[in-house]
PDB file of C-alpha atoms in Angstrom:
ATOM      1  CA  MET A1376     -21.739   0.210  32.023  1.00 65.00           C
ATOM      2  CA  PRO A1377     -19.087   0.980  29.373  1.00 71.00           C
ATOM      3  CA  THR A1378     -19.457   4.031  27.209  1.00 80.00           C
ATOM      4  CA  THR A1379     -20.158   3.216  23.560  1.00 86.00           C
ATOM      5  CA  ILE A1380     -18.402   5.374  20.971  1.00 89.00           C
ATOM      6  CA  ARG A1381     -19.459   5.610  17.341  1.00 92.00           C
ATOM      7  CA  VAL A1382     -16.792   6.398  14.761  1.00 94.00           C
ATOM      8  CA  SER A1383     -18.055   7.532  11.366  1.00 95.00           C
ATOM      9  CA  ILE A1384     -17.025   9.031   8.028  1.00 94.00           C
ATOM     10  CA  ARG A1385     -18.963  10.497   5.109  1.00 93.00           C
ATOM     11  CA  LEU A1386     -18.237   8.682   1.856  1.00 93.00           C
ATOM     12  CA  PRO A1387     -17.578  10.884  -1.201  1.00 90.00           C
ATOM     13  CA  TYR A1388     -20.726   9.503  -2.871  1.00 89.00           C
ATOM     14  CA  LEU A1389     -24.122   7.967  -2.196  1.00 91.00           C
ATOM     15  CA  LEU A1390     -24.261   4.173  -2.323  1.00 93.00           C
ATOM     16  CA  ALA A1391     -27.397   2.636  -3.846  1.00 91.00           C
ATOM     17  CA  LEU A1392     -28.016   0.537  -0.753  1.00 92.00           C
ATOM     18  CA  PRO A1393     -30.666   0.509   1.969  1.00 93.00           C
ATOM     19  CA  GLY A1394     -29.527   1.891   5.289  1.00 93.00           C
ATOM     20  CA  GLY A1395     -28.706  -0.461   8.115  1.00 94.00           C
ATOM     21  CA  ASN A1396     -25.996  -2.719   9.485  1.00 94.00           C
ATOM     22  CA  TYR A1397     -23.833  -4.815   7.162  1.00 95.00           C
ATOM     23  CA  LYS A1398     -21.775  -7.537   8.798  1.00 94.00           C
ATOM     24  CA  THR A1399     -18.179  -7.858   7.579  1.00 93.00           C
ATOM     25  CA  PRO A1400     -16.975 -11.051   9.256  1.00 92.00           C
ATOM     26  CA  SER A1401     -13.888 -11.539   7.103  1.00 87.00           C
ATOM     27  CA  VAL A1402     -12.414  -8.271   8.439  1.00 88.00           C
ATOM     28  CA  GLY A1403     -14.291  -8.251  11.750  1.00 89.00           C
ATOM     29  CA  GLY A1404     -17.406  -6.583  13.090  1.00 92.00           C
ATOM     30  CA  SER A1405     -19.915  -4.694  10.971  1.00 94.00           C
ATOM     31  CA  VAL A1406     -20.505  -1.299   9.393  1.00 95.00           C
ATOM     32  CA  ARG A1407     -23.689   0.771   9.515  1.00 96.00           C
ATOM     33  CA  LEU A1408     -24.749   2.771   6.452  1.00 95.00           C
ATOM     34  CA  THR A1409     -26.918   5.872   6.796  1.00 95.00           C
ATOM     35  CA  LYS A1410     -28.066   8.359   4.171  1.00 93.00           C
ATOM     36  CA  ARG A1411     -27.060  11.906   5.074  1.00 91.00           C
ATOM     37  CA  SER A1412     -27.506  15.277   3.411  1.00 88.00           C
ATOM     38  CA  ILE A1413     -24.657  17.773   3.145  1.00 83.00           C
ATOM     39  CA  THR A1414     -24.573  21.310   1.813  1.00 83.00           C
ATOM     40  CA  ASN A1415     -22.063  22.050  -0.931  1.00 79.00           C
ATOM     41  CA  THR A1416     -20.057  25.252  -1.068  1.00 79.00           C
ATOM     42  CA  ASP A1417     -22.544  26.680  -3.587  1.00 82.00           C
ATOM     43  CA  GLY A1418     -25.402  26.066  -1.155  1.00 82.00           C
ATOM     44  CA  THR A1419     -26.911  23.072  -2.973  1.00 88.00           C
ATOM     45  CA  PRO A1420     -27.785  19.955  -0.971  1.00 87.00           C
ATOM     46  CA  GLU A1421     -26.210  16.596  -1.786  1.00 90.00           C
ATOM     47  CA  ALA A1422     -26.938  13.117  -0.465  1.00 92.00           C
ATOM     48  CA  ARG A1423     -24.020  11.074   0.821  1.00 92.00           C
ATOM     49  CA  THR A1424     -23.616   7.760   2.586  1.00 94.00           C
ATOM     50  CA  GLU A1425     -22.308   7.821   6.128  1.00 95.00           C
ATOM     51  CA  ALA A1426     -20.482   4.692   7.269  1.00 96.00           C
ATOM     52  CA  SER A1427     -19.962   4.024  10.962  1.00 95.00           C
ATOM     53  CA  THR A1428     -19.277   1.422  13.602  1.00 95.00           C
ATOM     54  CA  THR A1429     -19.136   1.334  17.394  1.00 92.00           C
ATOM     55  CA  PHE A1430     -16.712   0.215  20.064  1.00 90.00           C
ATOM     56  CA  ASN A1431     -16.539   0.321  23.856  1.00 86.00           C
ATOM     57  CA  ALA A1432     -14.403   3.071  25.331  1.00 79.00           C
ATOM     58  CA  LEU A1433     -11.679   2.179  27.790  1.00 76.00           C
ATOM     59  CA  PRO A1434     -11.509   4.815  30.542  1.00 74.00           C
ATOM     60  CA  GLY A1435      -8.183   6.081  31.753  1.00 72.00           C
ATOM     61  CA  GLY A1436      -4.874   5.928  29.947  1.00 71.00           C
ATOM     62  CA  THR A1437      -2.588   8.685  28.775  1.00 80.00           C
ATOM     63  CA  ALA A1438      -3.238  11.059  25.891  1.00 79.00           C
ATOM     64  CA  SER A1439      -0.925   8.910  23.765  1.00 84.00           C
ATOM     65  CA  ASP A1440      -2.972   5.822  24.630  1.00 83.00           C
ATOM     66  CA  GLN A1441      -6.179   7.558  23.581  1.00 83.00           C
ATOM     67  CA  GLU A1442      -4.568   8.786  20.328  1.00 86.00           C
ATOM     68  CA  ARG A1443      -3.418   5.265  19.455  1.00 88.00           C
ATOM     69  CA  ARG A1444      -6.940   3.985  20.162  1.00 88.00           C
ATOM     70  CA  ARG A1445      -8.437   6.549  17.775  1.00 89.00           C
ATOM     71  CA  HIS A1446      -6.065   5.492  15.005  1.00 92.00           C
ATOM     72  CA  THR A1447      -6.738   1.807  15.648  1.00 93.00           C
ATOM     73  CA  GLU A1448     -10.518   2.197  15.513  1.00 93.00           C
ATOM     74  CA  ALA A1449     -10.352   4.461  12.433  1.00 93.00           C
ATOM     75  CA  GLU A1450      -8.308   1.830  10.595  1.00 93.00           C
ATOM     76  CA  LYS A1451     -10.755  -0.909  11.618  1.00 94.00           C
ATOM     77  CA  LEU A1452     -13.661   1.098  10.228  1.00 95.00           C
ATOM     78  CA  LEU A1453     -11.802   1.792   6.985  1.00 94.00           C
ATOM     79  CA  ARG A1454     -10.993  -1.914   6.494  1.00 92.00           C
ATOM     80  CA  ARG A1455     -14.694  -2.764   6.870  1.00 94.00           C
ATOM     81  CA  ILE A1456     -15.759  -0.007   4.481  1.00 94.00           C
ATOM     82  CA  ASN A1457     -13.226  -1.026   1.853  1.00 92.00           C
ATOM     83  CA  HIS A1458     -14.318  -4.650   2.132  1.00 92.00           C
ATOM     84  CA  LEU A1459     -17.903  -3.550   1.542  1.00 94.00           C
ATOM     85  CA  LEU A1460     -16.871  -1.285  -1.353  1.00 93.00           C
ATOM     86  CA  ARG A1461     -15.036  -4.123  -3.110  1.00 91.00           C
ATOM     87  CA  TRP A1462     -18.202  -6.227  -3.078  1.00 92.00           C
ATOM     88  CA  TYR A1463     -20.384  -3.245  -4.010  1.00 94.00           C
ATOM     89  CA  ARG A1464     -18.096  -2.549  -6.963  1.00 90.00           C
ATOM     90  CA  VAL A1465     -18.414  -6.126  -8.226  1.00 89.00           C
ATOM     91  CA  LYS A1466     -22.174  -6.405  -7.680  1.00 92.00           C
ATOM     92  CA  THR A1467     -22.994  -3.070  -9.330  1.00 91.00           C
ATOM     93  CA  GLY A1468     -20.296  -3.106 -12.012  1.00 90.00           C
ATOM     94  CA  GLN A1469     -19.345   0.471 -11.093  1.00 89.00           C
ATOM     95  CA  ALA A1470     -15.645   0.632 -11.893  1.00 83.00           C
ATOM     96  CA  THR A1471     -15.267   4.124 -10.406  1.00 85.00           C
ATOM     97  CA  ILE A1472     -16.152   2.932  -6.894  1.00 87.00           C
ATOM     98  CA  ILE A1473     -12.756   2.088  -5.445  1.00 84.00           C
ATOM     99  CA  GLU A1474     -11.245   1.583  -2.018  1.00 88.00           C
ATOM    100  CA  LEU A1475     -10.481   4.658   0.059  1.00 91.00           C
ATOM    101  CA  THR A1476      -7.179   5.705   1.549  1.00 89.00           C
ATOM    102  CA  LYS A1477      -7.169   7.216   5.028  1.00 90.00           C
ATOM    103  CA  ALA A1478      -6.704  10.668   3.537  1.00 89.00           C
ATOM    104  CA  GLN A1479      -9.564  10.200   1.055  1.00 88.00           C
ATOM    105  CA  ALA A1480     -11.898   9.111   3.852  1.00 90.00           C
ATOM    106  CA  GLY A1481     -11.870  12.642   5.243  1.00 88.00           C
ATOM    107  CA  ALA A1482     -12.571  13.279   8.901  1.00 92.00           C
ATOM    108  CA  PHE A1483     -13.231  10.344  11.207  1.00 94.00           C
ATOM    109  CA  HIS A1484     -15.813  11.573  13.735  1.00 93.00           C
ATOM    110  CA  PHE A1485     -15.863  10.050  17.232  1.00 92.00           C
ATOM    111  CA  ARG A1486     -19.010  10.579  19.295  1.00 90.00           C
ATOM    112  CA  SER A1487     -19.741   9.033  22.683  1.00 84.00           C
ATOM    113  CA  THR A1488     -23.212   8.043  23.833  1.00 68.00           C
ATOM    114  CA  ARG A1489     -22.814   9.979  27.065  1.00 62.00           C
ATOM    115  CA  SER A1490     -20.432  12.540  28.501  1.00 52.00           C
ATOM    116  CA  ALA A1491     -17.246  10.945  29.730  1.00 49.00           C
ATOM    117  CA  VAL A1492     -13.898  12.451  30.640  1.00 50.00           C
ATOM    118  CA  GLY A1493     -10.660  10.987  29.310  1.00 51.00           C
ATOM    119  CA  LEU A1494     -12.216   8.860  26.578  1.00 57.00           C
ATOM    120  CA  VAL A1495     -11.599   8.880  22.830  1.00 57.00           C
ATOM    121  CA  GLY A1496     -15.098  10.159  22.062  1.00 60.00           C
ATOM    122  CA  ASP A1497     -16.243  13.586  20.854  1.00 73.00           C
ATOM    123  CA  SER A1498     -13.278  14.265  18.618  1.00 82.00           C
ATOM    124  CA  GLU A1499     -12.136  14.117  14.992  1.00 87.00           C
ATOM    125  CA  LEU A1500      -9.192  12.507  13.272  1.00 87.00           C
ATOM    126  CA  THR A1501      -7.922  13.345   9.786  1.00 88.00           C
ATOM    127  CA  TYR A1502      -5.051  12.071   7.659  1.00 85.00           C
ATOM    128  CA  GLN A1503      -3.120  14.160   5.174  1.00 83.00           C
ATOM    129  CA  ALA A1504      -2.356  13.003   1.657  1.00 75.00           C
ATOM    130  CA  ALA A1505       1.238  13.192   0.476  1.00 68.00           C
ATOM    131  CA  ALA A1506       1.962  16.614  -0.999  1.00 67.00           C
ATOM    132  CA  PHE A1507       3.650  17.128  -4.350  1.00 65.00           C
ATOM    133  CA  PRO A1508       7.037  18.846  -3.988  1.00 66.00           C
ATOM    134  CA  VAL A1509       7.307  22.400  -5.284  1.00 69.00           C
ATOM    135  CA  LEU A1510      10.554  23.125  -7.093  1.00 65.00           C
ATOM    136  CA  ALA A1511      12.372  26.416  -6.612  1.00 69.00           C
ATOM    137  CA  SER A1512      13.298  28.450  -9.685  1.00 68.00           C
ATOM    138  CA  GLY A1513      16.918  27.214  -9.596  1.00 72.00           C
ATOM    139  CA  SER A1514      15.741  23.617  -9.369  1.00 79.00           C
ATOM    140  CA  LEU A1515      13.334  24.212 -12.247  1.00 76.00           C
ATOM    141  CA  ALA A1516      16.224  25.236 -14.488  1.00 79.00           C
ATOM    142  CA  LYS A1517      18.199  22.129 -13.508  1.00 83.00           C
ATOM    143  CA  MET A1518      15.170  19.935 -14.086  1.00 79.00           C
ATOM    144  CA  GLY A1519      14.656  21.437 -17.540  1.00 77.00           C
ATOM    145  CA  ALA A1520      18.295  20.811 -18.464  1.00 84.00           C
ATOM    146  CA  ALA A1521      18.187  17.246 -17.141  1.00 84.00           C
ATOM    147  CA  LEU A1522      14.995  16.508 -19.065  1.00 81.00           C
ATOM    148  CA  ARG A1523      16.453  17.858 -22.315  1.00 82.00           C
ATOM    149  CA  THR A1524      19.491  15.596 -21.843  1.00 87.00           C
ATOM    150  CA  GLU A1525      17.331  12.507 -21.376  1.00 83.00           C
ATOM    151  CA  LEU A1526      15.144  13.363 -24.369  1.00 80.00           C
ATOM    152  CA  SER A1527      18.213  13.789 -26.572  1.00 85.00           C
ATOM    153  CA  ARG A1528      19.252  10.185 -25.871  1.00 84.00           C
ATOM    154  CA  LYS A1529      16.115   8.933 -27.650  1.00 78.00           C
ATOM    155  CA  SER A1530      15.556   6.312 -24.946  1.00 80.00           C
ATOM    156  CA  GLU A1531      12.744   5.441 -22.566  1.00 82.00           C
ATOM    157  CA  PRO A1532      12.749   5.765 -18.749  1.00 82.00           C
ATOM    158  CA  ASP A1533      13.573   2.645 -16.754  1.00 86.00           C
ATOM    159  CA  ALA A1534      10.526   0.397 -16.487  1.00 86.00           C
ATOM    160  CA  ALA A1535      11.115  -0.246 -12.784  1.00 89.00           C
ATOM    161  CA  GLU A1536      11.039   3.448 -11.927  1.00 89.00           C
ATOM    162  CA  LEU A1537       7.855   3.903 -13.944  1.00 89.00           C
ATOM    163  CA  ASN A1538       6.283   0.919 -12.171  1.00 92.00           C
ATOM    164  CA  ILE A1539       7.075   2.450  -8.775  1.00 93.00           C
ATOM    165  CA  LEU A1540       5.508   5.751  -9.837  1.00 90.00           C
ATOM    166  CA  ASP A1541       2.443   3.820 -11.029  1.00 92.00           C
ATOM    167  CA  ALA A1542       2.392   2.018  -7.665  1.00 93.00           C
ATOM    168  CA  ARG A1543       2.473   5.327  -5.806  1.00 91.00           C
ATOM    169  CA  TYR A1544      -0.436   6.577  -7.883  1.00 89.00           C
ATOM    170  CA  ALA A1545      -2.365   3.337  -7.312  1.00 91.00           C
ATOM    171  CA  LEU A1546      -1.820   3.800  -3.567  1.00 90.00           C
ATOM    172  CA  SER A1547      -3.073   7.395  -3.737  1.00 87.00           C
ATOM    173  CA  VAL A1548      -6.384   6.330  -5.312  1.00 84.00           C
ATOM    174  CA  GLY A1549      -6.988   3.305  -3.088  1.00 86.00           C
ATOM    175  CA  ARG A1550      -5.862   0.546  -5.481  1.00 90.00           C
ATOM    176  CA  PHE A1551      -3.747  -1.237  -2.887  1.00 93.00           C
ATOM    177  CA  ARG A1552      -3.487  -4.649  -4.543  1.00 93.00           C
ATOM    178  CA  GLU A1553      -2.422  -3.084  -7.825  1.00 94.00           C
ATOM    179  CA  SER A1554       0.157  -1.020  -5.960  1.00 95.00           C
ATOM    180  CA  VAL A1555       1.743  -4.129  -4.434  1.00 96.00           C
ATOM    181  CA  LEU A1556       1.822  -5.975  -7.763  1.00 96.00           C
ATOM    182  CA  LEU A1557       3.332  -2.989  -9.579  1.00 96.00           C
ATOM    183  CA  CYS A1558       6.052  -2.807  -6.939  1.00 96.00           C
ATOM    184  CA  TRP A1559       6.903  -6.456  -7.420  1.00 95.00           C
ATOM    185  CA  ALA A1560       6.950  -6.013 -11.178  1.00 94.00           C
ATOM    186  CA  ALA A1561       9.566  -3.312 -10.557  1.00 94.00           C
ATOM    187  CA  ILE A1562      11.515  -5.551  -8.185  1.00 94.00           C
ATOM    188  CA  ASP A1563      11.439  -8.533 -10.563  1.00 90.00           C
ATOM    189  CA  SER A1564      12.560  -6.520 -13.563  1.00 87.00           C
ATOM    190  CA  THR A1565      15.340  -4.509 -11.941  1.00 91.00           C
ATOM    191  CA  PHE A1566      16.820  -7.208  -9.694  1.00 92.00           C
ATOM    192  CA  VAL A1567      16.543 -10.176 -12.035  1.00 89.00           C
ATOM    193  CA  ARG A1568      18.071  -8.203 -14.897  1.00 90.00           C
ATOM    194  CA  LYS A1569      21.064  -7.211 -12.734  1.00 91.00           C
ATOM    195  CA  PHE A1570      21.452 -10.711 -11.258  1.00 90.00           C
ATOM    196  CA  LYS A1571      21.434 -12.310 -14.704  1.00 90.00           C
ATOM    197  CA  GLY A1572      24.109  -9.878 -15.860  1.00 89.00           C
ATOM    198  CA  LEU A1573      26.307 -10.743 -12.877  1.00 89.00           C
ATOM    199  CA  VAL A1574      25.862 -14.494 -13.405  1.00 90.00           C
ATOM    200  CA  ASN A1575      26.705 -14.289 -17.094  1.00 88.00           C
ATOM    201  CA  ALA A1576      29.719 -12.041 -16.476  1.00 86.00           C
ATOM    202  CA  ARG A1577      31.208 -13.967 -13.541  1.00 85.00           C
ATOM    203  CA  LEU A1578      30.520 -17.438 -14.952  1.00 86.00           C
ATOM    204  CA  LYS A1579      30.941 -16.825 -18.678  1.00 84.00           C
ATOM    205  CA  ASP A1580      33.650 -19.501 -18.996  1.00 82.00           C
ATOM    206  CA  HIS A1581      31.878 -22.051 -16.806  1.00 86.00           C
ATOM    207  CA  TRP A1582      29.267 -24.757 -17.396  1.00 85.00           C
ATOM    208  CA  SER A1583      26.315 -23.210 -19.211  1.00 85.00           C
ATOM    209  CA  ASP A1584      23.778 -25.446 -17.417  1.00 86.00           C
ATOM    210  CA  GLY A1585      25.003 -23.969 -14.132  1.00 84.00           C
ATOM    211  CA  ARG A1586      24.388 -20.443 -15.394  1.00 85.00           C
ATOM    212  CA  ASP A1587      20.953 -21.451 -16.659  1.00 88.00           C
ATOM    213  CA  PHE A1588      20.054 -22.909 -13.256  1.00 91.00           C
ATOM    214  CA  LEU A1589      21.062 -19.769 -11.375  1.00 89.00           C
ATOM    215  CA  ASN A1590      19.123 -17.594 -13.819  1.00 87.00           C
ATOM    216  CA  GLY A1591      16.105 -19.903 -14.040  1.00 88.00           C
ATOM    217  CA  PRO A1592      12.908 -20.215 -11.967  1.00 86.00           C
ATOM    218  CA  ASP A1593      14.125 -23.270 -10.008  1.00 87.00           C
ATOM    219  CA  PHE A1594      16.587 -20.999  -8.185  1.00 90.00           C
ATOM    220  CA  GLY A1595      13.949 -18.780  -6.569  1.00 89.00           C
ATOM    221  CA  LEU A1596      13.968 -15.013  -6.327  1.00 90.00           C
ATOM    222  CA  ARG A1597      14.735 -14.895  -2.599  1.00 90.00           C
ATOM    223  CA  HIS A1598      17.566 -17.409  -3.112  1.00 92.00           C
ATOM    224  CA  LYS A1599      18.952 -15.109  -5.804  1.00 92.00           C
ATOM    225  CA  MET A1600      18.689 -12.160  -3.421  1.00 92.00           C
ATOM    226  CA  THR A1601      20.568 -13.937  -0.617  1.00 92.00           C
ATOM    227  CA  THR A1602      22.810 -16.925  -1.374  1.00 91.00           C
ATOM    228  CA  GLY A1603      23.207 -16.136  -5.060  1.00 90.00           C
ATOM    229  CA  LEU A1604      24.069 -12.471  -4.601  1.00 90.00           C
ATOM    230  CA  LEU A1605      26.399 -13.274  -1.692  1.00 90.00           C
ATOM    231  CA  LEU A1606      28.430 -15.707  -3.810  1.00 88.00           C
ATOM    232  CA  LEU A1607      28.510 -13.389  -6.816  1.00 87.00           C
ATOM    233  CA  ASN A1608      29.139 -10.078  -5.116  1.00 83.00           C
ATOM    234  CA  CYS A1609      29.793 -10.766  -1.402  1.00 82.00           C
ATOM    235  CA  LYS A1610      26.505  -8.998  -0.644  1.00 83.00           C
ATOM    236  CA  SER A1611      23.188 -10.407   0.553  1.00 89.00           C
ATOM    237  CA  LEU A1612      19.891  -8.607   0.937  1.00 91.00           C
ATOM    238  CA  HIS A1613      19.354 -10.695   4.059  1.00 91.00           C
ATOM    239  CA  SER A1614      21.995  -8.603   5.856  1.00 89.00           C
ATOM    240  CA  GLN A1615      20.559  -5.192   4.975  1.00 91.00           C
ATOM    241  CA  PRO A1616      19.863  -2.925   7.988  1.00 91.00           C
ATOM    242  CA  ASP A1617      16.541  -1.727   9.423  1.00 89.00           C
ATOM    243  CA  ASN A1618      14.746  -5.092   9.097  1.00 92.00           C
ATOM    244  CA  PHE A1619      14.790  -4.703   5.323  1.00 94.00           C
ATOM    245  CA  TRP A1620      14.775  -8.457   4.701  1.00 95.00           C
ATOM    246  CA  ASP A1621      11.807  -9.016   7.015  1.00 95.00           C
ATOM    247  CA  GLU A1622       9.861  -6.259   5.249  1.00 96.00           C
ATOM    248  CA  LEU A1623      10.778  -7.713   1.859  1.00 96.00           C
ATOM    249  CA  SER A1624       9.777 -11.230   2.890  1.00 95.00           C
ATOM    250  CA  GLU A1625       6.384 -10.131   4.221  1.00 96.00           C
ATOM    251  CA  SER A1626       5.709  -8.174   1.044  1.00 96.00           C
ATOM    252  CA  TYR A1627       6.803 -11.139  -1.088  1.00 95.00           C
ATOM    253  CA  LYS A1628       4.393 -13.441   0.775  1.00 95.00           C
ATOM    254  CA  LEU A1629       1.570 -10.976   0.188  1.00 96.00           C
ATOM    255  CA  ARG A1630       2.468 -10.712  -3.498  1.00 95.00           C
ATOM    256  CA  ASN A1631       2.158 -14.488  -3.832  1.00 94.00           C
ATOM    257  CA  LYS A1632      -1.150 -14.553  -1.955  1.00 95.00           C
ATOM    258  CA  ILE A1633      -2.550 -11.829  -4.201  1.00 95.00           C
ATOM    259  CA  ILE A1634      -1.539 -13.717  -7.344  1.00 94.00           C
ATOM    260  CA  HIS A1635      -2.407 -17.254  -6.262  1.00 94.00           C
ATOM    261  CA  GLU A1636      -5.186 -16.778  -3.695  1.00 93.00           C
ATOM    262  CA  GLY A1637      -6.818 -13.460  -4.588  1.00 90.00           C
ATOM    263  CA  GLN A1638      -5.710 -11.908  -1.287  1.00 91.00           C
ATOM    264  CA  VAL A1639      -6.558  -8.246  -0.692  1.00 90.00           C
ATOM    265  CA  ALA A1640      -4.022  -5.644   0.432  1.00 93.00           C
ATOM    266  CA  GLN A1641      -4.252  -2.849   2.964  1.00 91.00           C
ATOM    267  CA  GLU A1642      -2.943   0.691   2.612  1.00 92.00           C
ATOM    268  CA  SER A1643      -0.024   0.022   4.966  1.00 93.00           C
ATOM    269  CA  GLU A1644       0.965  -3.059   2.934  1.00 95.00           C
ATOM    270  CA  ALA A1645       1.041  -1.015  -0.273  1.00 95.00           C
ATOM    271  CA  GLU A1646       3.211   1.563   1.500  1.00 95.00           C
ATOM    272  CA  ARG A1647       5.563  -1.214   2.605  1.00 96.00           C
ATOM    273  CA  ALA A1648       5.793  -2.615  -0.934  1.00 97.00           C
ATOM    274  CA  ILE A1649       6.755   0.816  -2.282  1.00 96.00           C
ATOM    275  CA  LYS A1650       9.413   1.190   0.411  1.00 96.00           C
ATOM    276  CA  VAL A1651      10.838  -2.256  -0.425  1.00 96.00           C
ATOM    277  CA  ALA A1652      10.819  -1.597  -4.187  1.00 96.00           C
ATOM    278  CA  GLN A1653      12.582   1.724  -3.760  1.00 94.00           C
ATOM    279  CA  GLY A1654      15.174   0.002  -1.558  1.00 94.00           C
ATOM    280  CA  ILE A1655      15.791  -2.725  -4.151  1.00 93.00           C
ATOM    281  CA  VAL A1656      16.223  -0.185  -6.951  1.00 91.00           C
ATOM    282  CA  ARG A1657      18.707   1.759  -4.807  1.00 91.00           C
ATOM    283  CA  ILE A1658      20.687  -1.376  -3.868  1.00 91.00           C
ATOM    284  CA  VAL A1659      20.782  -2.694  -7.433  1.00 90.00           C
ATOM    285  CA  ALA A1660      21.993   0.663  -8.738  1.00 88.00           C
ATOM    286  CA  ALA A1661      25.016   0.392  -6.421  1.00 88.00           C
ATOM    287  CA  LEU A1662      25.979  -3.104  -7.643  1.00 86.00           C
ATOM    288  CA  PRO A1663      28.726  -3.462 -10.269  1.00 82.00           C
ATOM    289  CA  ASP A1664      27.802  -4.300 -13.837  1.00 75.00           C
ATOM    290  CA  ASN A1665      30.048  -7.368 -13.932  1.00 68.00           C
TER     291      ASN A1665
END
């Protein structure tokens, strides 16, 4: 008989829901909610909701195999919880109830139903949030000088860079869909602006309808990024290293599904969108102005 393992986390709040199992078929399986009491650092008790699910342990395998299994099952549980939280947020109208990142979820507890050697049970798994960099005193002086220079120009920061920062913040607080959309707002603004400048500069003495077509919506964004950019600058995003085009294409498909079909996004997909947006900004910055 296989050993059953329960993986659980304590939510940072108490949900106004009866305990029990809640099926989550759209993301697989179910999640069980249980009311638990914790003791705060000041000694006062506080009620929280525990969310958990079970899976059958697979005996054997290396330590790396067992570690991968823990991560896989933790991510499955988090997808089910976040699916439930999205519906709970809508049904209760509580805007402050948002999806959780892996770091915000705290410790994932694995407990087996019986003692078993070499299984993923009876352990914990935690994820660390990204840390803010601490600047040394010399770097602080340089940062102060750089900031004074920018302020003296009486201009605003680039919208694309601000959008990426907003996307990183949205990721950190569990707003994964918003993070993806903010990234694509950054990509649209920075790439399309540069592409239009190249078209107008290289084709300024040519047929205006041709320029309008290349700059218009009928010549799609991914066509601009590949064929269009290759003809204008002998450079195509399709040929970028490290599977950059594949990552971009997957993120672009998700962006369209979010906009047109109400698709949700996962934490890893928001991370990918940020990586793609940062890559586009870097590539565009290296392109000539004309």
